[in-house]
CSV table of C-alpha atoms in Angstrom, one decimal:
chain,number,residue,atom,x,y,z
A,1,VAL,CA,-0.1,-0.1,0.0
A,2,LEU,CA,1.3,3.2,-1.1
A,3,LEU,CA,0.6,6.2,1.6
A,4,PRO,CA,0.9,9.9,0.5
A,5,VAL,CA,4.1,11.6,1.0
A,6,THR,CA,3.7,14.5,3.9
A,7,SER,CA,5.8,17.1,4.6
A,8,SER,CA,8.1,16.3,7.8
A,9,GLU,CA,6.3,18.3,10.2
A,10,CYS,CA,2.8,17.3,9.7
A,11,HIS,CA,1.7,13.7,9.4
A,12,ILE,CA,-2.2,12.5,8.8
A,13,LYS,CA,-4.1,10.3,11.2
A,14,ASP,CA,-6.9,8.4,10.0
A,15,LYS,CA,-5.8,7.6,6.7
A,16,GLU,CA,-8.7,5.4,6.3
A,17,GLY,CA,-10.7,8.3,6.2
A,18,LYS,CA,-13.7,7.2,9.0
A,19,ALA,CA,-13.4,10.9,10.8
A,20,TYR,CA,-13.1,12.5,7.4
A,21,GLU,CA,-16.6,10.9,5.9
A,22,SER,CA,-18.5,10.7,9.3
A,23,VAL,CA,-17.7,14.4,10.5
A,24,LEU,CA,-15.7,17.0,8.3
A,25,MET,CA,-17.2,15.9,4.9
A,26,ILE,CA,-20.8,16.2,6.4
A,27,SER,CA,-19.7,19.8,7.7
A,28,ILE,CA,-18.1,20.6,4.8
A,29,ASP,CA,-21.3,19.9,2.6
A,30,GLU,CA,-23.3,21.6,5.1
A,31,LEU,CA,-21.4,24.9,4.8
A,32,ASP,CA,-21.2,24.8,1.1
A,33,ILE,CA,-25.4,24.7,1.1
A,34,MET,CA,-25.1,27.9,3.8
A,35,THR,CA,-22.9,29.9,1.7
A,36,GLY,CA,-24.9,29.3,-1.7
A,37,THR,CA,-23.9,29.0,-5.0
A,38,ASP,CA,-20.9,30.4,-6.6
A,39,SER,CA,-22.3,31.6,-10.0
A,40,ASN,CA,-21.5,34.8,-9.2
A,41,CYS,CA,-17.9,34.5,-8.2
A,42,PRO,CA,-15.3,36.2,-10.3
A,43,ASN,CA,-13.0,33.6,-12.2
A,44,ASN,CA,-9.5,34.6,-10.5
A,45,GLU,CA,-7.5,32.6,-8.6
A,46,PRO,CA,-6.6,34.6,-5.1
A,47,ASN,CA,-2.9,34.5,-3.9
A,48,PHE,CA,-3.6,32.0,-1.4
A,49,PHE,CA,-3.9,29.4,-3.9
A,50,ARG,CA,-1.0,30.2,-6.0
A,51,LYS,CA,1.1,30.0,-2.7
A,52,HIS,CA,-0.5,26.8,-1.1
A,53,VAL,CA,-1.2,24.0,-3.2
A,54,CYS,CA,-2.2,20.6,-2.1
A,55,ASP,CA,0.6,18.9,-4.0
A,56,ASP,CA,1.8,15.6,-3.4
A,57,THR,CA,4.5,16.6,-1.0
A,58,LYS,CA,2.4,18.9,0.8
A,59,GLU,CA,-1.0,17.8,1.4
A,60,ALA,CA,-0.9,18.0,5.1
A,61,ALA,CA,0.4,21.4,5.3
A,62,PHE,CA,-2.0,22.7,2.8
A,63,LEU,CA,-4.7,21.3,4.9
A,64,ASN,CA,-3.2,22.9,8.0
A,65,ARG,CA,-3.0,26.2,6.6
A,66,ALA,CA,-6.5,26.0,5.0
A,67,ALA,CA,-7.9,24.9,8.4
A,68,ARG,CA,-6.2,28.2,10.0
A,69,LYS,CA,-7.5,30.1,7.5
A,70,LEU,CA,-11.3,28.9,8.0
A,71,LYS,CA,-11.2,30.5,11.5
A,72,GLN,CA,-11.4,33.9,10.2
A,73,PHE,CA,-14.8,33.4,8.5
A,74,LEU,CA,-16.3,33.2,12.3
A,75,LYS,CA,-16.5,36.9,12.0
A,76,MET,CA,-19.1,36.8,9.2
A,77,ASN,CA,-21.2,35.9,11.9
A,78,ILE,CA,-23.8,34.2,9.6
A,79,SER,CA,-25.5,32.1,12.2
A,80,GLU,CA,-24.3,29.8,15.4
A,81,GLU,CA,-24.9,26.7,13.1
A,82,PHE,CA,-22.4,28.1,10.7
A,83,ASN,CA,-20.1,28.9,13.2
A,84,VAL,CA,-20.3,25.3,14.7
A,85,HIS,CA,-19.6,23.7,11.2
A,86,LEU,CA,-16.9,25.8,10.5
A,87,LEU,CA,-15.1,25.3,13.6
A,88,THR,CA,-15.7,21.4,13.3
A,89,VAL,CA,-13.7,21.7,9.9
A,90,SER,CA,-11.1,23.7,10.9
A,91,GLN,CA,-10.1,22.1,14.4
A,92,GLY,CA,-11.1,18.6,12.8
A,93,THR,CA,-8.7,18.9,10.1
A,94,GLN,CA,-5.9,20.5,12.5
A,95,THR,CA,-6.1,17.6,14.8
A,96,LEU,CA,-6.1,15.0,11.7
A,97,VAL,CA,-3.1,16.5,10.0
A,98,ASN,CA,-1.3,16.7,13.4
A,99,CYS,CA,1.3,19.2,12.5
A,100,THR,CA,4.1,19.9,14.9
A,101,SER,CA,5.4,23.2,13.6
A,102,LYS,CA,2.9,25.9,14.8
A,103,GLU,CA,3.3,28.7,12.2
A,104,GLU,CA,1.8,31.2,13.9
A,105,LYS,CA,2.4,33.7,11.1
A,106,ASN,CA,-0.3,36.2,10.9
A,107,VAL,CA,-2.7,35.1,8.3
A,108,LYS,CA,-3.5,37.9,6.1
A,109,GLU,CA,-7.1,39.1,6.4
A,110,GLN,CA,-9.3,38.1,3.4
A,111,LYS,CA,-12.2,40.5,2.6
A,112,LYS,CA,-14.1,39.9,6.0
A,113,ASN,CA,-17.1,38.2,4.1
A,114,ASP,CA,-15.9,37.2,0.9
A,115,ALA,CA,-18.3,34.1,0.6
A,116,CYS,CA,-16.6,33.2,-2.9
A,117,PHE,CA,-13.2,32.5,-1.3
A,118,LEU,CA,-14.8,30.6,1.5
A,119,LYS,CA,-16.6,28.4,-1.1
A,120,ARG,CA,-13.2,27.9,-2.9
A,121,LEU,CA,-11.3,27.0,0.2
A,122,LEU,CA,-14.2,24.4,1.2
A,123,ARG,CA,-13.8,22.9,-2.4
A,124,GLU,CA,-9.9,22.6,-2.1
A,125,ILE,CA,-9.9,21.1,1.3
A,126,LYS,CA,-12.4,18.5,0.0
A,127,THR,CA,-10.7,17.9,-3.1
A,128,CYS,CA,-7.3,17.5,-1.2
A,129,TRP,CA,-8.9,15.1,1.5
A,130,ASN,CA,-10.4,13.0,-1.4
A,131,LYS,CA,-6.9,13.0,-2.8
A,132,ILE,CA,-5.3,11.7,0.1
A,133,LEU,CA,-8.1,9.0,0.9
A,134,LYS,CA,-7.7,8.0,-2.7
A,135,GLY,CA,-4.0,7.3,-2.2
A,136,SER,CA,-4.3,5.2,0.9
A,137,ILE,CA,-6.5,2.7,-0.5
């Protein structure tokens, strides 16, 4: 069995995907529904996705950064349910990728209520998890 390569400071727990499928994926899907359609989102690529990608050696590091980035969307204050799902995805992902180097650089503030960026971030997190889990089968 070939397992995905991760950066040295992060390692992925639960490579079978049980926690992802039973908890994180459900919250990601709920957040996706709550943020509505992305039909009126611009097609440009934010800097975050140019700098941070889910490639074959940095999946865990990408997920860790993306999970940290999610927390700033708590300020959108959409609803209590939204915040619960957001924290579930953010904290759950950080727990599952288990990164030892706590890079506490200030995460650049995204526009406070950029729902388009949030939808893209959720899509990228989901795609990255699916990539990791496919590699472990």
